[in-house]
CSV table of C-alpha atoms in Angstrom, one decimal:
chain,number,residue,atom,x,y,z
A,1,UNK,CA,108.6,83.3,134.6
A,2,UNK,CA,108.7,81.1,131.2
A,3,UNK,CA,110.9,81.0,129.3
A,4,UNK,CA,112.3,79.2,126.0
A,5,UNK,CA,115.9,77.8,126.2
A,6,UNK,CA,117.0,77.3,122.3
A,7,UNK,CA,120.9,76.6,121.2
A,8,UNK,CA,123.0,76.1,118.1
A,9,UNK,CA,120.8,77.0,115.0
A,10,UNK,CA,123.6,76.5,112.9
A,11,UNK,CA,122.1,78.7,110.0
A,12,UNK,CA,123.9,77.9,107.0
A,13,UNK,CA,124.8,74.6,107.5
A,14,UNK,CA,125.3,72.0,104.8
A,15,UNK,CA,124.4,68.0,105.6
A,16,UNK,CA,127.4,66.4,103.5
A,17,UNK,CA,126.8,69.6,100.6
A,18,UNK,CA,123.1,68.9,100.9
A,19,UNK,CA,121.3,72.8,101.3
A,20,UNK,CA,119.2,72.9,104.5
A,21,UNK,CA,117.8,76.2,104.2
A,22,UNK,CA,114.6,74.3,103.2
A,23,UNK,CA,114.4,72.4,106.2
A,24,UNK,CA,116.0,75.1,108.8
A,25,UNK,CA,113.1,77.3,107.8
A,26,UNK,CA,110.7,74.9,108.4
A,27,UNK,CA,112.0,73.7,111.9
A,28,UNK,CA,111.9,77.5,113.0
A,29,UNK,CA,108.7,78.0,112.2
A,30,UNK,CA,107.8,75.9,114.0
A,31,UNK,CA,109.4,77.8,116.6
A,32,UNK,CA,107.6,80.5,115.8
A,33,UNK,CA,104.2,78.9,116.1
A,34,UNK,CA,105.2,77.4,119.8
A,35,UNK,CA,106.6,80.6,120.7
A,36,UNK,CA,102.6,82.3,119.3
A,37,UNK,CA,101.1,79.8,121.1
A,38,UNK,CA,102.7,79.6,124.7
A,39,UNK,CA,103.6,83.4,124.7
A,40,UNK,CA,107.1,83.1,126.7
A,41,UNK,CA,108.6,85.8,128.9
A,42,UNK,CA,111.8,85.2,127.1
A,43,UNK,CA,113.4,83.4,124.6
A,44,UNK,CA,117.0,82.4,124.9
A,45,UNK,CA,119.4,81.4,121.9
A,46,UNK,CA,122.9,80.0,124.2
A,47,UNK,CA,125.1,80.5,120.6
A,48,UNK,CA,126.4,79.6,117.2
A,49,UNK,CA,123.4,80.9,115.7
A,50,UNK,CA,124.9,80.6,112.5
A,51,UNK,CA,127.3,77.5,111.2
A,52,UNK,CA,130.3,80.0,110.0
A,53,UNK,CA,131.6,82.7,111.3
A,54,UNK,CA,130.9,84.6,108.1
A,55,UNK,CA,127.4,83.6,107.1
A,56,UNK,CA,126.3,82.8,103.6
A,57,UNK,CA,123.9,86.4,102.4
A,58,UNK,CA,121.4,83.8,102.3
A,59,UNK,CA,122.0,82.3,105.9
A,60,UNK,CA,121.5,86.1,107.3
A,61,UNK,CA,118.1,85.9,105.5
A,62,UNK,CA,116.9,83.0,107.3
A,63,UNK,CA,117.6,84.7,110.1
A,64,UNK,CA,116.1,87.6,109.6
A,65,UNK,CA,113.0,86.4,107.9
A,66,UNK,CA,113.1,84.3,112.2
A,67,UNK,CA,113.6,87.0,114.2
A,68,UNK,CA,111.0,89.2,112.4
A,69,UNK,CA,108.5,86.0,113.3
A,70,UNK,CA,109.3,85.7,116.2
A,71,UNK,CA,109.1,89.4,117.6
A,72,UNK,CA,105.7,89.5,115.3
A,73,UNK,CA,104.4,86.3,117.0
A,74,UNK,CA,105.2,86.7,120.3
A,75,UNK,CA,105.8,90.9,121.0
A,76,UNK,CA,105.6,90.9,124.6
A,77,UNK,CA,108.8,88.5,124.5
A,78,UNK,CA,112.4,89.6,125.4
A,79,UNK,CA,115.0,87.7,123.0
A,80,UNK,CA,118.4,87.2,124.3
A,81,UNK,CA,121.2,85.8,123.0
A,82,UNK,CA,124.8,85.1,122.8
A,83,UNK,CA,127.6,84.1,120.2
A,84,UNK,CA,128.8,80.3,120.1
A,85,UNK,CA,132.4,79.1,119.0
A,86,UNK,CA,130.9,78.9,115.0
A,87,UNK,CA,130.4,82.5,115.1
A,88,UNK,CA,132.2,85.8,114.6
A,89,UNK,CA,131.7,87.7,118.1
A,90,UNK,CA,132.2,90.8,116.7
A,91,UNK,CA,129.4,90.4,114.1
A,92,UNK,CA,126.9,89.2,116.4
A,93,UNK,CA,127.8,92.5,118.9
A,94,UNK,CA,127.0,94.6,116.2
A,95,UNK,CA,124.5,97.2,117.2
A,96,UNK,CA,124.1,95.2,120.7
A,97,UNK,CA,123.2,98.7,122.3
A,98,UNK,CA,120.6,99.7,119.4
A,99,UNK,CA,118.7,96.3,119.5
A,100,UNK,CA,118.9,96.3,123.1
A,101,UNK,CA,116.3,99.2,123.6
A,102,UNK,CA,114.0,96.8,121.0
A,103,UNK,CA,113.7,93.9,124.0
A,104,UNK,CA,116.5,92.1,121.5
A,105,UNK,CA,120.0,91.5,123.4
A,106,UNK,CA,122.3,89.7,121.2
A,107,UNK,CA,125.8,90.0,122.8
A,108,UNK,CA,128.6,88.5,120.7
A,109,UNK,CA,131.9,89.7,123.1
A,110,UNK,CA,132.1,88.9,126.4
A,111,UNK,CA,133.8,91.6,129.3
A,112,UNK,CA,137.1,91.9,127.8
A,113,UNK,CA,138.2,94.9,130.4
A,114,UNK,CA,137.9,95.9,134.5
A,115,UNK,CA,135.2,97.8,134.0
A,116,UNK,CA,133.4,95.3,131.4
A,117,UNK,CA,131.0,92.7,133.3
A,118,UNK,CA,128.8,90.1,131.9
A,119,UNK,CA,125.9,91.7,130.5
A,120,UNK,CA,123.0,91.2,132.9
A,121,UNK,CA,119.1,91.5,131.5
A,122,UNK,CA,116.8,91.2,134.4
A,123,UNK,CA,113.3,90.4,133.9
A,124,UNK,CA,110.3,90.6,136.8
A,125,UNK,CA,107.2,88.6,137.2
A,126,UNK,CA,105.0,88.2,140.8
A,127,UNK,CA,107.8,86.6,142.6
A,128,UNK,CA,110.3,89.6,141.7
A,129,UNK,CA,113.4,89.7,139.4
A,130,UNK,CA,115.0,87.2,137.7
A,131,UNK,CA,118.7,87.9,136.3
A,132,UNK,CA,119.9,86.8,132.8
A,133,UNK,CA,123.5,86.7,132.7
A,134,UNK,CA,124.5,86.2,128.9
A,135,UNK,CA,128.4,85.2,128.6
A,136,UNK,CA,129.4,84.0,124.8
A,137,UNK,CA,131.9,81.3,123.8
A,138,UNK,CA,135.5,82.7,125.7
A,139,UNK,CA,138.7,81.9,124.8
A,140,UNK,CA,141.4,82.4,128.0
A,141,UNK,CA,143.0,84.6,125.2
A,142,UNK,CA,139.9,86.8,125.2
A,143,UNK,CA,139.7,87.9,128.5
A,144,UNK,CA,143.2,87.5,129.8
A,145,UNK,CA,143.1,91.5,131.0
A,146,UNK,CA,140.4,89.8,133.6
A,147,UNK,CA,141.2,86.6,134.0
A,148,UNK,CA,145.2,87.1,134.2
A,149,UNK,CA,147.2,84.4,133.7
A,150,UNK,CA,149.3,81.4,135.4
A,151,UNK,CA,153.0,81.7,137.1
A,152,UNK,CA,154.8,81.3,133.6
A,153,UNK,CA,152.8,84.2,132.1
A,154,UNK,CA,150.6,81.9,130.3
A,155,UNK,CA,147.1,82.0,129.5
A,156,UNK,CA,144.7,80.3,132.4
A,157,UNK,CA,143.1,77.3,131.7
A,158,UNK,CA,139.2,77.3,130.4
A,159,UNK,CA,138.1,76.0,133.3
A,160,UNK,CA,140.0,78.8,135.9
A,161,UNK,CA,139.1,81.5,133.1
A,162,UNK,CA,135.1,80.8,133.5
A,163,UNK,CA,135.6,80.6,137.5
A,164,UNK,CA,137.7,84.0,137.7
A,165,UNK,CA,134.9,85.2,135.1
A,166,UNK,CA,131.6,84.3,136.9
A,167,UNK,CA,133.2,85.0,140.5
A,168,UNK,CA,133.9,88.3,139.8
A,169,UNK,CA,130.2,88.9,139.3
A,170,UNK,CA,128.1,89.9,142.1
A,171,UNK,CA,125.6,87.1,141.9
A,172,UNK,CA,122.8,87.7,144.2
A,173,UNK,CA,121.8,84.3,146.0
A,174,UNK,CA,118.1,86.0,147.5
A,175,UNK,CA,117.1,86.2,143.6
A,176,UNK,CA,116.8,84.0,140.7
A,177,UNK,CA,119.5,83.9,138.5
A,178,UNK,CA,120.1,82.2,135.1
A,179,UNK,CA,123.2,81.6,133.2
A,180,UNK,CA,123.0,81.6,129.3
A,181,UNK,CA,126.3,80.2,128.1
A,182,UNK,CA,128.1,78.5,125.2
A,183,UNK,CA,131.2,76.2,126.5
A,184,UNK,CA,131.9,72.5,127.1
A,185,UNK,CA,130.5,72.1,130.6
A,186,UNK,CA,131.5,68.6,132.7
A,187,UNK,CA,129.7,66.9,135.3
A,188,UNK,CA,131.6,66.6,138.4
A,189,UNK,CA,133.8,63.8,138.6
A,190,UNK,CA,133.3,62.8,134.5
A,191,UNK,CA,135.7,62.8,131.8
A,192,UNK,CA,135.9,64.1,128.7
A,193,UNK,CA,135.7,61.0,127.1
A,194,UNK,CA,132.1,59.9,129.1
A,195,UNK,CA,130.7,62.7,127.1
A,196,UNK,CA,128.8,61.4,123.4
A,197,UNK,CA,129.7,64.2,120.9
A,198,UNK,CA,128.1,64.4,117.6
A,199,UNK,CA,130.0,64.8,114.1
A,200,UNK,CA,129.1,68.0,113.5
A,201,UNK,CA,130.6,69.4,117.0
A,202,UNK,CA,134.3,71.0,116.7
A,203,UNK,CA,136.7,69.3,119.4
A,204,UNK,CA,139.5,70.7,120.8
A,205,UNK,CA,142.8,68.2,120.9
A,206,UNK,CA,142.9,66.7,124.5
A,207,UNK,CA,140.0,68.9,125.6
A,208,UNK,CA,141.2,71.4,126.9
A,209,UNK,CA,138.0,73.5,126.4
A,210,UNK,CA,136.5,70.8,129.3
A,211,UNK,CA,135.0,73.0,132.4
A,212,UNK,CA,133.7,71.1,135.4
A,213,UNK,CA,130.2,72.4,136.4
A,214,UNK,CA,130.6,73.2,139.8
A,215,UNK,CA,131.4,76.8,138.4
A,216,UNK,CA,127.4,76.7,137.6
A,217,UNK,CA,126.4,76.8,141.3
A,218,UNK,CA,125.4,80.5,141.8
A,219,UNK,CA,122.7,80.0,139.3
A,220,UNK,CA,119.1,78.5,139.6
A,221,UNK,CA,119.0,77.2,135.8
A,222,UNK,CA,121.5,77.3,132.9
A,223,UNK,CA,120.7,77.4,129.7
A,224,UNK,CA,123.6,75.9,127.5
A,225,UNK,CA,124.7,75.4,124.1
A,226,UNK,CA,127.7,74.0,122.2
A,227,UNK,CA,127.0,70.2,122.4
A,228,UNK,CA,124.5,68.6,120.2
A,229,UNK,CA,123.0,65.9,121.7
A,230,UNK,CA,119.8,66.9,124.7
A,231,UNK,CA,121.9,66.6,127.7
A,232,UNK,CA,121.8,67.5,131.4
A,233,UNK,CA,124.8,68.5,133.1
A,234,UNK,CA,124.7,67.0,136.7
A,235,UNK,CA,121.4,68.5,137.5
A,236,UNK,CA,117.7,68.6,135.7
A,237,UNK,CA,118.2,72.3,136.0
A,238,UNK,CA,122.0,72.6,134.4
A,239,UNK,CA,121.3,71.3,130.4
A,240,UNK,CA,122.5,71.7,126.4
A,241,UNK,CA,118.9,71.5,125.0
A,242,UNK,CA,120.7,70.4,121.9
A,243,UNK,CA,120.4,71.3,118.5
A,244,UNK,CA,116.8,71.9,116.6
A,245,UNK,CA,117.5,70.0,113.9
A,246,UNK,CA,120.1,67.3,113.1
A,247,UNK,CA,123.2,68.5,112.0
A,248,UNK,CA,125.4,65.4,111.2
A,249,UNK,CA,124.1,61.7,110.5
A,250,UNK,CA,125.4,60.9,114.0
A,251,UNK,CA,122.0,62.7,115.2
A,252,UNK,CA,120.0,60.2,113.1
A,253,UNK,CA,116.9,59.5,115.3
A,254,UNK,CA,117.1,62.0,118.2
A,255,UNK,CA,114.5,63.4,119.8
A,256,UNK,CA,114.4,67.3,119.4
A,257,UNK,CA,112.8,70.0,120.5
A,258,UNK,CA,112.5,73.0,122.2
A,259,UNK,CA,112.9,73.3,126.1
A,260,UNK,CA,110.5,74.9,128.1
A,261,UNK,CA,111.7,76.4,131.3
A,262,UNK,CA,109.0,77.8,133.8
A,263,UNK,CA,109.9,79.2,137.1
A,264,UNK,CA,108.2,80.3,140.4
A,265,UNK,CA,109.4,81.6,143.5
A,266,UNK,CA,113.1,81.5,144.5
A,267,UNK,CA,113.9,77.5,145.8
A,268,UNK,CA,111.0,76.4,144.4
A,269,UNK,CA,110.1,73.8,141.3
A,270,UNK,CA,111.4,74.5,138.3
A,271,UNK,CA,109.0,72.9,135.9
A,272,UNK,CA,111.0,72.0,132.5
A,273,UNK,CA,109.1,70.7,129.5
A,274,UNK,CA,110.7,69.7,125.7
A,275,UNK,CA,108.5,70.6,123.3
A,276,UNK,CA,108.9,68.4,120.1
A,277,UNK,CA,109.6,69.6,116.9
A,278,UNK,CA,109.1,67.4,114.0
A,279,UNK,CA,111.6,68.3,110.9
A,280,UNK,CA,110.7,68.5,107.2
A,281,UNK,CA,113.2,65.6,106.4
A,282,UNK,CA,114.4,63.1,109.0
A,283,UNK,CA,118.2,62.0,109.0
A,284,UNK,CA,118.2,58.1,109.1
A,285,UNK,CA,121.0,55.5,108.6
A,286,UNK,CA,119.5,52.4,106.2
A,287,UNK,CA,121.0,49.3,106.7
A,288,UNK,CA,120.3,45.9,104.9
A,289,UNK,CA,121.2,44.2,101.1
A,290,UNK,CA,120.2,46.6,98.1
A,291,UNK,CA,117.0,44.6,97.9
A,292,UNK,CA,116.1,45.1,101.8
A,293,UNK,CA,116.8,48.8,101.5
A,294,UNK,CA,115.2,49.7,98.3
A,295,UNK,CA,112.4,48.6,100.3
A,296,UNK,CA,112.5,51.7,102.3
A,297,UNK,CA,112.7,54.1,100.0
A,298,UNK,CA,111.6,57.7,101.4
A,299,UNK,CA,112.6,61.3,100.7
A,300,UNK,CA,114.2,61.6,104.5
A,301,UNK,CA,118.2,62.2,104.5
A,302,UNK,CA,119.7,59.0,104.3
A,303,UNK,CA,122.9,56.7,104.3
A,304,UNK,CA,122.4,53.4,103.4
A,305,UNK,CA,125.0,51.3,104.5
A,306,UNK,CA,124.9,48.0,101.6
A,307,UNK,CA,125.1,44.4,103.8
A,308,UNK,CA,125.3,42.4,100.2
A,309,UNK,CA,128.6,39.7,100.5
A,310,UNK,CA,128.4,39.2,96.2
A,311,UNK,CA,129.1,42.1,94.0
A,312,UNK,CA,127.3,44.4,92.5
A,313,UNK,CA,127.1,46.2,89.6
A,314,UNK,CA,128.3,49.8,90.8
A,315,UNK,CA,126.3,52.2,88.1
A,316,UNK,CA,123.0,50.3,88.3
A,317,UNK,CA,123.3,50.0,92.3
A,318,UNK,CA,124.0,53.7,92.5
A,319,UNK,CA,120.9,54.6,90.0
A,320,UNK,CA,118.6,52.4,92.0
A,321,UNK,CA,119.4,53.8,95.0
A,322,UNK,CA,119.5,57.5,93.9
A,323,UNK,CA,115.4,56.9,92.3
A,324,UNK,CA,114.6,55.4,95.7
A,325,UNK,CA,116.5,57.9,97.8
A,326,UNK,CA,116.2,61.7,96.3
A,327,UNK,CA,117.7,63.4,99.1
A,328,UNK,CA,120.7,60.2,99.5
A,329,UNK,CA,123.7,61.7,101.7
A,330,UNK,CA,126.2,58.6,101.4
A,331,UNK,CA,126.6,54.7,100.2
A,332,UNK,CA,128.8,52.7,101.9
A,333,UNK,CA,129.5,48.9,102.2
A,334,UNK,CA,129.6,47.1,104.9
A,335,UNK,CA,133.2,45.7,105.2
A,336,UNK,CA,132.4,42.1,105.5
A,337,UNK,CA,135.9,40.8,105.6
A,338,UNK,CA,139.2,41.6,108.0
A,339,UNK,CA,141.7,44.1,106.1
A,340,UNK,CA,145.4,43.3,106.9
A,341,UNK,CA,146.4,46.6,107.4
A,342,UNK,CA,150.0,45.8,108.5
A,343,UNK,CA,151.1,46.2,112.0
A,344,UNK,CA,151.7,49.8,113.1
A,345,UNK,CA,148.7,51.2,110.7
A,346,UNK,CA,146.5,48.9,112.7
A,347,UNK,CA,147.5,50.1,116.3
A,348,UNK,CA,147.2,53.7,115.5
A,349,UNK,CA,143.9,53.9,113.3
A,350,UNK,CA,142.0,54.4,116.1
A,351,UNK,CA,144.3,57.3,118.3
A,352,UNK,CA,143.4,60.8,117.9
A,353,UNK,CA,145.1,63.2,115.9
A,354,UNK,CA,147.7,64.1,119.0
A,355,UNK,CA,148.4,61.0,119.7
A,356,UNK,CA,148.9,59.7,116.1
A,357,UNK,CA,151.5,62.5,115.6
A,358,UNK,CA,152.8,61.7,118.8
A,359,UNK,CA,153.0,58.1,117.9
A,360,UNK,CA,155.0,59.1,114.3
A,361,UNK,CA,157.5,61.8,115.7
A,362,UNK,CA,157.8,59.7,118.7
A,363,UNK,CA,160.6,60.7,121.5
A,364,UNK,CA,158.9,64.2,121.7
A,365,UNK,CA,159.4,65.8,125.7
A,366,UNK,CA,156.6,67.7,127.4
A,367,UNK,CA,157.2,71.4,125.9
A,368,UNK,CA,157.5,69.9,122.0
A,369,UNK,CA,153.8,68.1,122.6
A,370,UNK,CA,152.4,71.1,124.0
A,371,UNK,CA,153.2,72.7,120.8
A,372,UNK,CA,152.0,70.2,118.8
A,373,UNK,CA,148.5,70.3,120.8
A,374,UNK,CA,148.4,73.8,120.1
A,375,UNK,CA,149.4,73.7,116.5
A,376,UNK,CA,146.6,71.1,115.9
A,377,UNK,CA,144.0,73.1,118.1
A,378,UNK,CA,144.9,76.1,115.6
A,379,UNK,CA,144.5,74.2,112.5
A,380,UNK,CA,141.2,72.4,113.8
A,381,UNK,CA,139.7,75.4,114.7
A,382,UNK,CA,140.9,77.1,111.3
């Protein structure tokens, strides 16, 4: 069984108000082509397929204009998949049952009732079946009919909610199973904080979105989305495959790609290949005096970061730099000289937004900070 494992499209997105459609639609046709070329079983998306929740009429183009490529290049293909945190669920669960009978699952809510299960697309090749299980982005909130909740009548934790979720599924261990999911998945035994995020990913306040991995057990490979950067989650077989194209300046210089999953018989190899794709328009970070770094002058997206100690005249630096740079995202200078900030301003200009409120209300008790986390969760995700 082969199969592609793709994540976090973003469709839509804007690099610092520069328009990407140009470059999105280049990077998925190159998807396309790999997809016309290798012929996959299946092609998994593990969510936010889109960068908002209501997409730009535009954004929906691009992603029709892919999805119509991608069935016409590769029609033997089944393509699955699920809503991330950037979408709207019940947009993407639109005509789930319609498109289903088209070899197209795209499942935006996950089981929300008893009776409700994750939806389950099982595939076969000459070693047997291999199960699909596509869960979207979950809230506790969304499935608290299933999940339940905790002795004060509050909402489960993430990481109880997505054991409670998966364990009530029958997984069967004789059979190949694969889990296509959108969440912030641990290692065992890491924190939060051991984790690079990217710019461009939304963070919850204290993460309380973190679930540990050992919830991914029952499954022989899952395909993940929701963090940016290529990373594996404990095991070769447990990965983000990151996003296709960079989404923040953060990314500048990754490696991406699509990866390439192929399986054989249950507890054997699985082989897992990246398959590069080069963008339109790399995002770099140039660094060096005006003189060093109009020597680099490209059409990539850039941010020069200016190293010069003397001043410089601000309108000619900024017209030399635009010539040299026509797709520029930022200028900054390099601040070559301490700032006496004053005392407390110092301390706290590195805390995160929790703690800096904590740090200004200060004398707050246990139940008054759990309010604040939530109100700043709310407004972050708002």
């Amino acid at each position: 069984m082969k199969f592609f494992h793709l994540s976090d499209l973003h469709i839509g997105l804007k690099l610092m108000n520069r328009d990407l459609r140009e470059d999105q639609e280049y990077i998925l046709g190159q998807i396309v082509r790999l997809a016309g070329c290798e012929k996959p079983d299946a092609i998994v998306i593990a969510g936010d397929i889109y960068d908002k929740a209501v997409p730009s009429a535009e954004a929906v183009e691009v992603f029709d204009h892919f999805i119509a490529a991608l069935t016409e290049a590769a029609p033997d293909t089944v393509v699955m998949m699920i809503s991330g945190n950037h979408d709207s669920a019940p947009r993407v669960n639109c005509f789930r049952s319609v498109l289903s009978r088209q070899k197209l699952y795209m499942i935006g809510q996950p089981p929300r009732t008893e009776e409700e299960y994750i939806e389950k697309v099982t595939l076969r090749d000459g070693y047997g079946p291999v199960n699909f299980y596509l869960l979207p982005f979950v809230k506790p909130s969304m499935v608290r009919q299933i999940a339940g909740a905790d002795e004060n009548g509050n909402c489960l934790s993430y990481k109880d909610t997505l054991y409670r979720l998966i364990g009530r599924e029958q997984v069967d261990s004789g059979e190949r199973n694969v889990l296509v999911s959108h969440q912030f998945y641990l290692p065992a035994g890491k924190k939060a904080e051991d984790v690079e995020r990217m710019d461009s990913e939304i963070r919850t306040v204290g993460n309380i979105d973190e679930v540990s991995a050992d919830v991914l057990k029952p499954f022989d490979y899952a395909a993940l989305g929701h963090i940016h950067k290529p990373m594996k989650v404990g095991k070769e077989v447990y990965r983000y495959c990151g996003t296709p194209l960079a989404c923040s300046v953060s990314e500048a210089g990754q490696d991406k790609g699509v990866v390439m999953v192929e399986m054989g018989a249950k507890g054997g190899e699985i082989r897992i290949t990246v398959l590069p794709l080069e963008p339109l328009r790399q995002v770099r970070v140039i660094r060096g005096s005006l003189e060093e770094v109009l020597g680099e002058a490209c059409e990539d997206y850039v941010t020069v970061i200016l190293t010069d100690r003397a001043d410089l005249d601000m309108l000619d630096m900024q017209d030399r730099i635009r010539l040299a740079f026509p797709c520029l995202l930022e200028i900054r200078r390099e601040n070559l000289r301490p700032v006496a900030v004053g005392g407390e301003a110092a301390v706290h200009a590195d805390l995160d937004p929790l703690a800096l409120c904590c740090a200004f209300l200060s004398d707050l008790d246990d139940t008054e900070k759990e309010i604040l986390r939530d109100v700043i969760h709310t407004v972050q995700e708002a």
